[in-house]
Short mmCIF file of C-alpha atoms in Angstrom, two decimals:
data_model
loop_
_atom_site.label_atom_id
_atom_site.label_comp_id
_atom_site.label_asym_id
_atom_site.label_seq_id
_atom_site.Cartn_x
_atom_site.Cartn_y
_atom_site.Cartn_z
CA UNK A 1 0.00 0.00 0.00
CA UNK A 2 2.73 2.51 0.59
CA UNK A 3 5.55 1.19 -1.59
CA UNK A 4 6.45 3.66 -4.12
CA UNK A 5 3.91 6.14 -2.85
CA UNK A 6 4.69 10.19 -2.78
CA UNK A 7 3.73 12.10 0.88
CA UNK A 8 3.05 15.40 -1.00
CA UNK A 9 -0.18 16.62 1.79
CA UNK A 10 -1.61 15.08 4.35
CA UNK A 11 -4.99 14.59 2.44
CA UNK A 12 -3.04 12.08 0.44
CA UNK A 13 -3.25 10.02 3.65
CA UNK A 14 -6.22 7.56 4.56
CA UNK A 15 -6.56 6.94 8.14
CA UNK A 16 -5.43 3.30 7.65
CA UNK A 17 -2.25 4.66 6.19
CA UNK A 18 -1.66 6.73 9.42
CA UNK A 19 -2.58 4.24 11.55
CA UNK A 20 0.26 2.04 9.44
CA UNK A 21 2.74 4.50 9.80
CA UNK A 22 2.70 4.86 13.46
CA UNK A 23 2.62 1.24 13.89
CA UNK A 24 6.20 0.87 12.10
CA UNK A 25 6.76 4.18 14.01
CA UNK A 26 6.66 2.80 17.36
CA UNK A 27 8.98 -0.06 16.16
CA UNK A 28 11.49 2.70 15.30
CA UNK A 29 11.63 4.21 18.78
CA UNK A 30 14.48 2.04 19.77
CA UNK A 31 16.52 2.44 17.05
CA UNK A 32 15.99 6.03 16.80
CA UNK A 33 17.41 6.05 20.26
CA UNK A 34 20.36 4.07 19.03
CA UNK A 35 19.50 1.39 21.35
CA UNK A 36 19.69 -1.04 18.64
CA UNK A 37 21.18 -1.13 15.34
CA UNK A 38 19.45 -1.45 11.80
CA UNK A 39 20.70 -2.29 8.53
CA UNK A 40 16.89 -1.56 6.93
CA UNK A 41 18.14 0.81 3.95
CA UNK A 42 21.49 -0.28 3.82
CA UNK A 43 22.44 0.45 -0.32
CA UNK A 44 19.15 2.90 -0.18
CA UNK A 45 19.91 6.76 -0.98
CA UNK A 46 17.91 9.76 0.14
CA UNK A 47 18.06 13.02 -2.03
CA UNK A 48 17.91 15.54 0.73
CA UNK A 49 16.92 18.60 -1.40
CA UNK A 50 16.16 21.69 0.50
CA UNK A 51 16.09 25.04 -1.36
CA UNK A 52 15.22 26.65 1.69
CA UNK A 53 16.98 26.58 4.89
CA UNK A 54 15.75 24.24 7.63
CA UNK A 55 17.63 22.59 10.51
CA UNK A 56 15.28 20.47 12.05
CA UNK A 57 13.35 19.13 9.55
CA UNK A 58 16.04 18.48 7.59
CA UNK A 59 18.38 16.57 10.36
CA UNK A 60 15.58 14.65 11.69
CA UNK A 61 15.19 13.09 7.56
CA UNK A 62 19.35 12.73 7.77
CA UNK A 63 19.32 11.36 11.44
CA UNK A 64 16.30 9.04 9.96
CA UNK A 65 18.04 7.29 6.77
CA UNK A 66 21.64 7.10 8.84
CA UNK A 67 19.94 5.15 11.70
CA UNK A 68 18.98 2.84 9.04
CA UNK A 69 21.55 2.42 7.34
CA UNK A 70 21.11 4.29 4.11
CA UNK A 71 22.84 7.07 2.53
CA UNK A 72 22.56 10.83 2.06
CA UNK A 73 23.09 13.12 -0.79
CA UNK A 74 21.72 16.53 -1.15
CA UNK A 75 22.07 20.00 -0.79
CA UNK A 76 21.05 23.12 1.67
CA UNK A 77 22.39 25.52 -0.36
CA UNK A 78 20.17 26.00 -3.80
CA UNK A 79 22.59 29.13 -5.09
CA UNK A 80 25.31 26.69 -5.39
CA UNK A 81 23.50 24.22 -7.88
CA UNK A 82 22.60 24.35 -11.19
CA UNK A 83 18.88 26.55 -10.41
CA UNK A 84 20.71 29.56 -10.35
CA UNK A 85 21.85 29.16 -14.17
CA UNK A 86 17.95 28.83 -14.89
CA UNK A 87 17.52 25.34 -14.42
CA UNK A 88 13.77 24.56 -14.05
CA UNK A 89 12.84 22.59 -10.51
CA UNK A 90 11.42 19.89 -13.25
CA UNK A 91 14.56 19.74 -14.77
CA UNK A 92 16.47 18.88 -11.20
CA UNK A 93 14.22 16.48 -9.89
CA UNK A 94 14.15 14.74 -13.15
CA UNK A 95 18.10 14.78 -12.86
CA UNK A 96 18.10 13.60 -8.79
CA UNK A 97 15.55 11.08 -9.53
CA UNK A 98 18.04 9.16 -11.42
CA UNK A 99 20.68 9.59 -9.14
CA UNK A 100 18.59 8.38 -5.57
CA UNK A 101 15.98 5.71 -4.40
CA UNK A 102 13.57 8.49 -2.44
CA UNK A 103 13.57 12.41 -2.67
CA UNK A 104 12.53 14.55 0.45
CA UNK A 105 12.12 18.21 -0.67
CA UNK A 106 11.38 21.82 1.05
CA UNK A 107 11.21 24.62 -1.07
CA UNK A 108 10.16 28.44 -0.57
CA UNK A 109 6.88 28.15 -3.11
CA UNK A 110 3.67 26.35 -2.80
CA UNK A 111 3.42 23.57 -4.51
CA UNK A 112 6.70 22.76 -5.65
CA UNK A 113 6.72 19.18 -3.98
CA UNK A 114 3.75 18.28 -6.41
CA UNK A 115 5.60 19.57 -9.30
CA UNK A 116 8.26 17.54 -8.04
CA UNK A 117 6.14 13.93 -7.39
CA UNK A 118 4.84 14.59 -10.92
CA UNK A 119 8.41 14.45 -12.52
CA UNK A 120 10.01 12.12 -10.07
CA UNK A 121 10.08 8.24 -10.34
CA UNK A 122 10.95 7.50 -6.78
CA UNK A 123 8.38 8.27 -4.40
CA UNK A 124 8.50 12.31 -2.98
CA UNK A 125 8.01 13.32 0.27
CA UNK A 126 7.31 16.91 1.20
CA UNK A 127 9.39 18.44 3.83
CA UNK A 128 7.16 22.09 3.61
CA UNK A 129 6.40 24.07 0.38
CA UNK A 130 6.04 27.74 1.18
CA UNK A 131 2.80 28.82 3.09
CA UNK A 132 1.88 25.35 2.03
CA UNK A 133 1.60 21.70 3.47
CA UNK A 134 4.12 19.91 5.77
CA UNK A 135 2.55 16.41 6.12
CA UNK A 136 5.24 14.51 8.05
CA UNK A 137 5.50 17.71 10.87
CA UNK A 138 1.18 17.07 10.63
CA UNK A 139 2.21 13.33 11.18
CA UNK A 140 4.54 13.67 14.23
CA UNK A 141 2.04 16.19 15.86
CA UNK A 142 -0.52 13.46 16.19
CA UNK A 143 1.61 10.54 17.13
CA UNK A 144 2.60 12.68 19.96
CA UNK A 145 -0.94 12.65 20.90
CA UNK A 146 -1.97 9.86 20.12
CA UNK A 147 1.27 8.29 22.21
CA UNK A 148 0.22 10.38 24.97
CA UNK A 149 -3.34 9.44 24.98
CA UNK A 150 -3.75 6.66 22.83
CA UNK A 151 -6.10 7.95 21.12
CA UNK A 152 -7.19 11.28 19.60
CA UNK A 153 -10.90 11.09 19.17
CA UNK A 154 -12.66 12.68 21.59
CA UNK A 155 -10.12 15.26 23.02
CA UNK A 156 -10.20 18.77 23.57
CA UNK A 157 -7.14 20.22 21.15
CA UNK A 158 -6.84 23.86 21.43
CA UNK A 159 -4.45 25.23 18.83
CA UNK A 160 -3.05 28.44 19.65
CA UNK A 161 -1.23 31.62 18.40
CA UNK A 162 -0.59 32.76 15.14
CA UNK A 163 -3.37 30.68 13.72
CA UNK A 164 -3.12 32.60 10.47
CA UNK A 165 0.51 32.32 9.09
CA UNK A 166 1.49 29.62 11.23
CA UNK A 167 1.72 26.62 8.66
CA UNK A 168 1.51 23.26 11.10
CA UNK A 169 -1.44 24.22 12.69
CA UNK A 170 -3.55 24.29 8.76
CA UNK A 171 -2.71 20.87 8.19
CA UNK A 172 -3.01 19.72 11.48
CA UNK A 173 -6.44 21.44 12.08
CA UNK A 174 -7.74 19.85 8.89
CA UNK A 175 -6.15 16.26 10.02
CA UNK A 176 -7.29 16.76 13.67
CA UNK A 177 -11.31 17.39 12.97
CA UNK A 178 -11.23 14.09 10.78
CA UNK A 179 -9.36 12.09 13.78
CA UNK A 180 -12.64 12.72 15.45
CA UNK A 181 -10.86 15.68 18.08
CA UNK A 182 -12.55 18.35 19.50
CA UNK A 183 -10.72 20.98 17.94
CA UNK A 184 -10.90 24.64 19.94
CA UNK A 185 -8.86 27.99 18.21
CA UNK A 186 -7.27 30.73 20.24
CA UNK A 187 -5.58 33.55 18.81
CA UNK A 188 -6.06 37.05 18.56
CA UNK A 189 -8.15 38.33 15.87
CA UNK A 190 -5.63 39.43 13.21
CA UNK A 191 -4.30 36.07 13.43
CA UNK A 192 -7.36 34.03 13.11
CA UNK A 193 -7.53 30.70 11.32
CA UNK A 194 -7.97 31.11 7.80
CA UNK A 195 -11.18 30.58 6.21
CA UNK A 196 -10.29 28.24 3.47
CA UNK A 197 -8.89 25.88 6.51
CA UNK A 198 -12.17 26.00 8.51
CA UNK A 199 -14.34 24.71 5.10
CA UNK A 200 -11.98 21.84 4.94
CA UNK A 201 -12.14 20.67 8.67
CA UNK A 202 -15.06 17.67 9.04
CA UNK A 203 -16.80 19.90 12.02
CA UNK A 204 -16.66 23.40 12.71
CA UNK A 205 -14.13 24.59 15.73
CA UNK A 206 -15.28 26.78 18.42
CA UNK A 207 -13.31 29.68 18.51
CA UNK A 208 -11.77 31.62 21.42
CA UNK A 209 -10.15 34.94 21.68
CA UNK A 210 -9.44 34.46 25.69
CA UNK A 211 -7.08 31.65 27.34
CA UNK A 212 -9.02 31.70 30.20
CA UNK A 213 -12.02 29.96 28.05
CA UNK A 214 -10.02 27.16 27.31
CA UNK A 215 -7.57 26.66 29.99
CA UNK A 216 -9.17 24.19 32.39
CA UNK A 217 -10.51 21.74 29.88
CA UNK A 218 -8.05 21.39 27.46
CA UNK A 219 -6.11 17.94 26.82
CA UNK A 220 -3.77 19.38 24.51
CA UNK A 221 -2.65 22.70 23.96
CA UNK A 222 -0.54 23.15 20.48
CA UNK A 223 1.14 26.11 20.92
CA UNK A 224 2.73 28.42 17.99
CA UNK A 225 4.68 31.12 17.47
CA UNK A 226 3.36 35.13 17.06
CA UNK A 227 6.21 36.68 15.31
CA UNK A 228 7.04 40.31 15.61
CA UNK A 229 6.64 41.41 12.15
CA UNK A 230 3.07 40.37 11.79
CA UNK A 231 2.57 43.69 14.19
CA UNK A 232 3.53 47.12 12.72
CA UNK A 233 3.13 48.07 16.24
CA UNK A 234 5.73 46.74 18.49
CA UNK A 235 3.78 47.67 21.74
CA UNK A 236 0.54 46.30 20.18
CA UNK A 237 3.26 42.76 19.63
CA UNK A 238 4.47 42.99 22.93
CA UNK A 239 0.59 43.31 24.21
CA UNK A 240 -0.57 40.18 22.02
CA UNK A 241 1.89 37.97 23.03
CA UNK A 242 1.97 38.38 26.37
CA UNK A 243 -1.73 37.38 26.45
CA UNK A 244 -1.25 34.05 24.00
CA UNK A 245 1.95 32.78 26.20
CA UNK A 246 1.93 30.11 28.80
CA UNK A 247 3.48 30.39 31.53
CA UNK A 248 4.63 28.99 34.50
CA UNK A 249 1.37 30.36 36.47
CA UNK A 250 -1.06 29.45 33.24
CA UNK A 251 0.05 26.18 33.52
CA UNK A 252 -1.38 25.80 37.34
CA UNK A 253 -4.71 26.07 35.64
CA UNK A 254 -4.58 23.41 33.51
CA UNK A 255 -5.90 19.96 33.72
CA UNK A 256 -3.36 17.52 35.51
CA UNK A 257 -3.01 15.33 32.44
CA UNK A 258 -3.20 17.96 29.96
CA UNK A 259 0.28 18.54 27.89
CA UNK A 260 1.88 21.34 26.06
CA UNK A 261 3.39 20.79 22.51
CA UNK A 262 4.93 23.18 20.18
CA UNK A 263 6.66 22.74 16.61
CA UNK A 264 9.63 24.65 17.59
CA UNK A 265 11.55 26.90 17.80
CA UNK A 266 9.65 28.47 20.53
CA UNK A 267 10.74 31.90 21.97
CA UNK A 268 8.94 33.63 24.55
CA UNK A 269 5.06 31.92 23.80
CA UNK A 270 5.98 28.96 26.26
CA UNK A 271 8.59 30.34 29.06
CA UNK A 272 11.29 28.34 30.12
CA UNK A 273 10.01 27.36 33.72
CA UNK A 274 7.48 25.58 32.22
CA UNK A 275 9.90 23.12 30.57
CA UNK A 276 10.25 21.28 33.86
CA UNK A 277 6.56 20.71 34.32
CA UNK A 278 4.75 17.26 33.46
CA UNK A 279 2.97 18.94 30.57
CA UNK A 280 5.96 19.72 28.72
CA UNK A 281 5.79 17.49 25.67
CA UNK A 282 7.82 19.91 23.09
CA UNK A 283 11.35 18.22 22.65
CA UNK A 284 9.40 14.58 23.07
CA UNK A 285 7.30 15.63 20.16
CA UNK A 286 10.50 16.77 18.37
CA UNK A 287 12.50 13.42 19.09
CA UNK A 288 9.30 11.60 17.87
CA UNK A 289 10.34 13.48 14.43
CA UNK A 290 12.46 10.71 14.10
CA UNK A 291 10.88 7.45 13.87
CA UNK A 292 8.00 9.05 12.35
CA UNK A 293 10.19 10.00 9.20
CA UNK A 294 12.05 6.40 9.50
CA UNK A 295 8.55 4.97 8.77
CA UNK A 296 7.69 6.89 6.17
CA UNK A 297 11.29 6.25 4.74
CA UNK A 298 10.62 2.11 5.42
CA UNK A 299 7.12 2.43 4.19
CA UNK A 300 7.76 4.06 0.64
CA UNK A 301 10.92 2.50 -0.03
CA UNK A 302 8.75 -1.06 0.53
CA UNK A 303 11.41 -2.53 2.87
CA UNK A 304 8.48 -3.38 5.18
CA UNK B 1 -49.11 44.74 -22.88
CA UNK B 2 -45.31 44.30 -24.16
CA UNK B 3 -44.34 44.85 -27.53
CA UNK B 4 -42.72 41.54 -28.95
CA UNK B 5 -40.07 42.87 -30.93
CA UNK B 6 -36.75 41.29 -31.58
CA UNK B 7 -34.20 43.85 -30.65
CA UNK B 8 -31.27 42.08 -32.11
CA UNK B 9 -31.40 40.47 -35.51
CA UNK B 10 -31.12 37.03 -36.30
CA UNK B 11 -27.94 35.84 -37.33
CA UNK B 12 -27.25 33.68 -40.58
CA UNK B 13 -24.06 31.85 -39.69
CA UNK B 14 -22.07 31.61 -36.16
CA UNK B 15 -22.84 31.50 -32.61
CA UNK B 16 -25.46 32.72 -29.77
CA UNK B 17 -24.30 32.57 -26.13
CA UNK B 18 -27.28 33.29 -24.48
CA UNK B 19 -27.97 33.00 -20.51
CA UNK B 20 -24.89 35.15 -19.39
CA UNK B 21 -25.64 36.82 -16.14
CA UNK B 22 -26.40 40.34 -15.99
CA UNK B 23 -23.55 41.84 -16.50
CA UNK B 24 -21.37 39.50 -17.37
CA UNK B 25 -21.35 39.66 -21.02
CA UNK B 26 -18.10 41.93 -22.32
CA UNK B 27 -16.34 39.21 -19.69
CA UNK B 28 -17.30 36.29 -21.95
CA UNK B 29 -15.74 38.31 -24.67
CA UNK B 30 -12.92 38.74 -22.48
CA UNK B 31 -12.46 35.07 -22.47
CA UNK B 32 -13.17 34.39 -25.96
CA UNK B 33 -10.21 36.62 -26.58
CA UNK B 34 -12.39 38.70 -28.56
CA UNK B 35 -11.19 42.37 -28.91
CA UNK B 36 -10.58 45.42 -31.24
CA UNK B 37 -11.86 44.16 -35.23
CA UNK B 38 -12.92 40.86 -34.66
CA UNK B 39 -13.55 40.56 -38.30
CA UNK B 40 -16.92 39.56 -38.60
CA UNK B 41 -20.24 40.84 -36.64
CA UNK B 42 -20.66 41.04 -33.33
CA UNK B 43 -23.69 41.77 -30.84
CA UNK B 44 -23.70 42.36 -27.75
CA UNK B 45 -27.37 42.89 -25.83
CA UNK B 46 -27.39 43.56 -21.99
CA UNK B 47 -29.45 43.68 -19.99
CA UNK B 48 -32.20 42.20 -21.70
CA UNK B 49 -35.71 40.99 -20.14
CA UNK B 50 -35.79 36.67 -20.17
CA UNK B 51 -38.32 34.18 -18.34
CA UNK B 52 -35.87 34.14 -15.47
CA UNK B 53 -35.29 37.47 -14.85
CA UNK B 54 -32.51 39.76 -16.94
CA UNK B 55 -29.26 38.06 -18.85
CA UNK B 56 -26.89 39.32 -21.43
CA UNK B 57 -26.88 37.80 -25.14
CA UNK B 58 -23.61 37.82 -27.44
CA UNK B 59 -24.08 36.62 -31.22
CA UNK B 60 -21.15 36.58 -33.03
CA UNK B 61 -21.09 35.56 -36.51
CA UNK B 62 -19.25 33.17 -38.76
CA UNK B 63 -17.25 31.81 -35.76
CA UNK B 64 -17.87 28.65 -34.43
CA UNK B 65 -16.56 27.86 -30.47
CA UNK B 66 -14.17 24.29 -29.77
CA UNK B 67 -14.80 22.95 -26.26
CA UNK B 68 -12.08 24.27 -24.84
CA UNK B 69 -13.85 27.80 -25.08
CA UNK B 70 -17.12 26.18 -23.91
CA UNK B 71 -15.23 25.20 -20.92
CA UNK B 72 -13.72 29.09 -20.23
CA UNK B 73 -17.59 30.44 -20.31
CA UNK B 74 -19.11 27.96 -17.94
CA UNK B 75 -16.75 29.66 -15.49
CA UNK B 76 -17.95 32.53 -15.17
CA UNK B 77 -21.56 31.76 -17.11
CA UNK B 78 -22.71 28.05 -15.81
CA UNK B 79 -25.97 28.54 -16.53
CA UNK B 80 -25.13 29.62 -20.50
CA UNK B 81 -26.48 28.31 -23.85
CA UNK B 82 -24.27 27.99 -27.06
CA UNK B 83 -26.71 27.79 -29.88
CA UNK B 84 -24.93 27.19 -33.38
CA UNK B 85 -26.60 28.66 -36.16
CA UNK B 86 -26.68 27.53 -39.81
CA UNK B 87 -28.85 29.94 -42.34
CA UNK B 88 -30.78 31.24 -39.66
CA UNK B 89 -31.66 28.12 -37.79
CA UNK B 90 -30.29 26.71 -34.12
CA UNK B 91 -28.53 23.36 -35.62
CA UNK B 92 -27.33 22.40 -32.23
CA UNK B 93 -28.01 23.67 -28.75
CA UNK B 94 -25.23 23.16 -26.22
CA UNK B 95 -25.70 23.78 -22.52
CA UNK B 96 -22.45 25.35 -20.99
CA UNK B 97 -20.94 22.41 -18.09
CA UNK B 98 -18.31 23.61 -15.58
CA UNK B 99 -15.47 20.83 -15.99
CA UNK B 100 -14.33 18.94 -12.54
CA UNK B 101 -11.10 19.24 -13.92
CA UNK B 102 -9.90 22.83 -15.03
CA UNK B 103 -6.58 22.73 -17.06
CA UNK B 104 -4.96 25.27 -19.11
CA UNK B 105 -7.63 27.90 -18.76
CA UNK B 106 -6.84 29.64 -15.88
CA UNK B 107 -3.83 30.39 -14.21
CA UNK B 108 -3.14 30.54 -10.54
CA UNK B 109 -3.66 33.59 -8.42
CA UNK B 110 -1.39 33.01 -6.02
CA UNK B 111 2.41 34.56 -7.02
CA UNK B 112 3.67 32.16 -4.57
CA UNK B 113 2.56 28.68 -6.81
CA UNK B 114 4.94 26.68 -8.49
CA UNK B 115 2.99 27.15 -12.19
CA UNK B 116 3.40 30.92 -11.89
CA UNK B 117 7.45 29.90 -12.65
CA UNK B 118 9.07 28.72 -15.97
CA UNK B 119 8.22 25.33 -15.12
CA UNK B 120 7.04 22.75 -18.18
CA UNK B 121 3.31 22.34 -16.45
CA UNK B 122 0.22 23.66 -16.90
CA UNK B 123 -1.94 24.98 -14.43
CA UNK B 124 -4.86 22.79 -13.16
CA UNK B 125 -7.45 23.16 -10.78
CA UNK B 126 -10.31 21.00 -9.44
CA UNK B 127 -13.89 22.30 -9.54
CA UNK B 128 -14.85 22.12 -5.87
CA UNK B 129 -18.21 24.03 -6.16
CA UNK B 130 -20.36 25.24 -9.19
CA UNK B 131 -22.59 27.92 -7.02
CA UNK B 132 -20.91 29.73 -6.54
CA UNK B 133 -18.03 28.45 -8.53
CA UNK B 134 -15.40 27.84 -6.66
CA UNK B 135 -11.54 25.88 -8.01
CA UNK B 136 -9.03 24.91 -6.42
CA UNK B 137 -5.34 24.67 -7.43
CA UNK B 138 -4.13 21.57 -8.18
CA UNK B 139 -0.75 22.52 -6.96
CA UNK B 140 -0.54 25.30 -4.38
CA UNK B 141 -4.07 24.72 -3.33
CA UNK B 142 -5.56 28.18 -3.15
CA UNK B 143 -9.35 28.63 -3.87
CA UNK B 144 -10.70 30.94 -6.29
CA UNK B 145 -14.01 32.06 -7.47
CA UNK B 146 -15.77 35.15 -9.37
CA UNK B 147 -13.74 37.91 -10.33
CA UNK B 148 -10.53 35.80 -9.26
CA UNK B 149 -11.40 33.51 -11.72
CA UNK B 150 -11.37 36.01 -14.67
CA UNK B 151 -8.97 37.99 -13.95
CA UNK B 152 -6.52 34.77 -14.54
CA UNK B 153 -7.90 33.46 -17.84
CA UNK B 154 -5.63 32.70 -19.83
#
């Protein structure tokens, strides 16, 4: 079912296919650990093409093939390739193709990793196309849940903070209301979901301007990141995200079991004394980056 | 009582688009590609008094319309006729059909979407709603609907 297959948006995804990844997922823990070794990809080589800096993404896919034995080629540096003579993005993927087994791309403009699936022989796998999708950070968000919980149906989800620019939380919104999740929005107004997103979510969200509406309730609170020059006001910034922050005292509100994630980097929206608390579930959900992408690497290669 | 007279003459050879929205008629032009000398005659009635309220009318002669042009009107006119005329008479009648799949008509709005670059692909949207009519980039995945819509024809 997944052998060959591209991961271009998470709508490409049936929930059987989720439900398949994080079962090979949870297999990987251990050897994303290093705990044990794995020779799964040994002679298997991953294209790494990002034409747009990323660190995490992009060393969580390396970290991913290495533990399992493959090999990486690839570049993080676009304006010392062939693009900047003019070369089309058909024209390189058509070139990589032949030269790897799987291609994992990010690139500054919507909708380049279909462009790229479409000319590519080995399977694609999105790493984050502009304002556009970036299915395996979507997947990684809800095996953290569903790790946590075991489940995701049911659950009160409140996403939070720049709602409108922030691109996880589109995805994950979408992916979240057809898990079955009780889906809640917080931001302020300028940043509000956008509208296209809400039509695509299975039921509608309730949506909150005030922290205190959600705060005692809440199972999981995804947390993102209001950056400064959304505001041409840098009081009116200052202002905002003070009120959309959690903090050590905000978090004595909360539910006992209720956890904090965030697709990092994080600055001042989650403050460092709350790191230490039981909710924190941040650099979990960041490690889990790992074996989620090792799946997806097993599953499309067809080694399992 | 109303006076039945035809206010725009029959044409001998060549097309009718009847059923345009109010309105919307110098658009379908727009989309036809149909500006300055055009070679043969064209008429253009607006505003003009139907069962169903008002529509526009364009009759253009000696020019005959492939599908793909069909296509580019039920965009912005779903609800439009193409009558083919042949010495005087309506040979075929051919009700406009918004495709699922739009290709090559319209380009994307978004500046930010892969097909707006030199790339060797042509734009494509899905139809996700006919009323309003609403598409949806195949690529990029940003909606568009009225005005949107023709302001990217190709």
């Amino acid at each position: 079912m997944f052998k060959g297959k591209d991961i271009v948006s998470i709508s490409d995804l049936t929930k059987e296919h989720i439900d398949r990844i994080f079962e090979v997922a949870r297999g990987m823990i251990p050897i994303a650990k290093g705990e044990k070794k794995s020779k799964l990809l040994d002679g298997y080589i991953l294209a790494n093409l990002f034409f747009e800096p990323s660190t995490r993404t992009r060393l969580s896919f390396e970290t991913a093939m290495l533990r399992l034995g493959g090999s990486i080629l690839g570049f993080t540096n676009p304006s010392a390739t062939s693009l900047t003579k003019g070369e089309t993005l058909a024209d390189t993927i058509r070139m990589i193709d032949a030269y790897s087994d799987v291609i994992v791309i990010r690139h500054p403009l919507e909708g380049a990793a279909r462009l790229a699936a479409e000319f590519a022989e080995v399977p694609v796998i999105n790493a984050g196309d502009g304002a556009g999708q970036h299915p395996t950070q979507t997947l990684l968000d809800i095996f953290t849940i569903v790790e946590e919980f075991g489940h995701v149906e049911g659950l009160k989800v409140t996403l939070m903070g720049d709602l409108r620019y922030g691109r996880t939380v589109h995805s994950l919104a979408v992916a979240l209301s057809f898990l079955g999740a009780d889906v809640h929005l917080l931001s302020p107004r300028s940043l509000k979901m956008p509208r296209h997103v809400l039509r695509e979510m299975k039921s509608k969200p309730e949506i909150h301007e005030q922290i205190d509406e959600v705060i005692r309730d809440t199972d999981v609170f995804y947390v993102t990141r209001i950056q400064k020059e959304r505001f041409p006001d840098p009081t009116e910034y200052i202002k905002v995200a003070g009120s959309y922050a959690i903090t050590g005292d905000t978090v004595k509100k909360m539910k006992k079991d209720a956890i904090i994630m965030h697709p990092l980097p994080r600055v001042n929206e989650i403050t460092p004394d709350v790191d230490s608390t039981l909710h924190a579930r941040y650099f979990k959900q960041a490690f889990y980056g790992v074996p989620i992408r090792m799946a997806i690497l097993a599953l499309v290669l067809g080694v399992i | 009582m109303e006076e039945k007279v035809l206010k725009v003459q029959k044409i001998k050879n060549g097309i009718v688009i009847d059923h345009i929205p109010c309105g919307m008629a110098l658009k379908v032009l727009k989309i036809l590609g149909i500006e300055g000398d055009v070679g043969s005659t064209l008429t253009i009635a607006m505003h003009v008094k139907s069962k169903h309220g008002w529509k526009d009318i364009v009759k253009i002669e000696d020019r005959y319309l492939d599908d793909r042009e069909i296509d580019k009107i039920a965009l912005i006119a779903p609800n439009a006729t193409v009558n083919v005329v042949e010495d005087y008479k309506v040979i075929r009648k051919h009700r406009v059909k918004v495709p699922e799949i739009v290709k090559g008509i319209v380009k994307c709005m978004n500046p930010r979407c892969i097909t707006n670059q030199r790339e060797p692909i042509e734009p494509e949207f899905k139809t996700i709603s006919i009323e309003p009519i609403v598409i949806k980039c195949k690529y990029c995945g940003r909606e568009m609907s009225g005005e949107d819509i023709v302001e990217n024809i190709i």
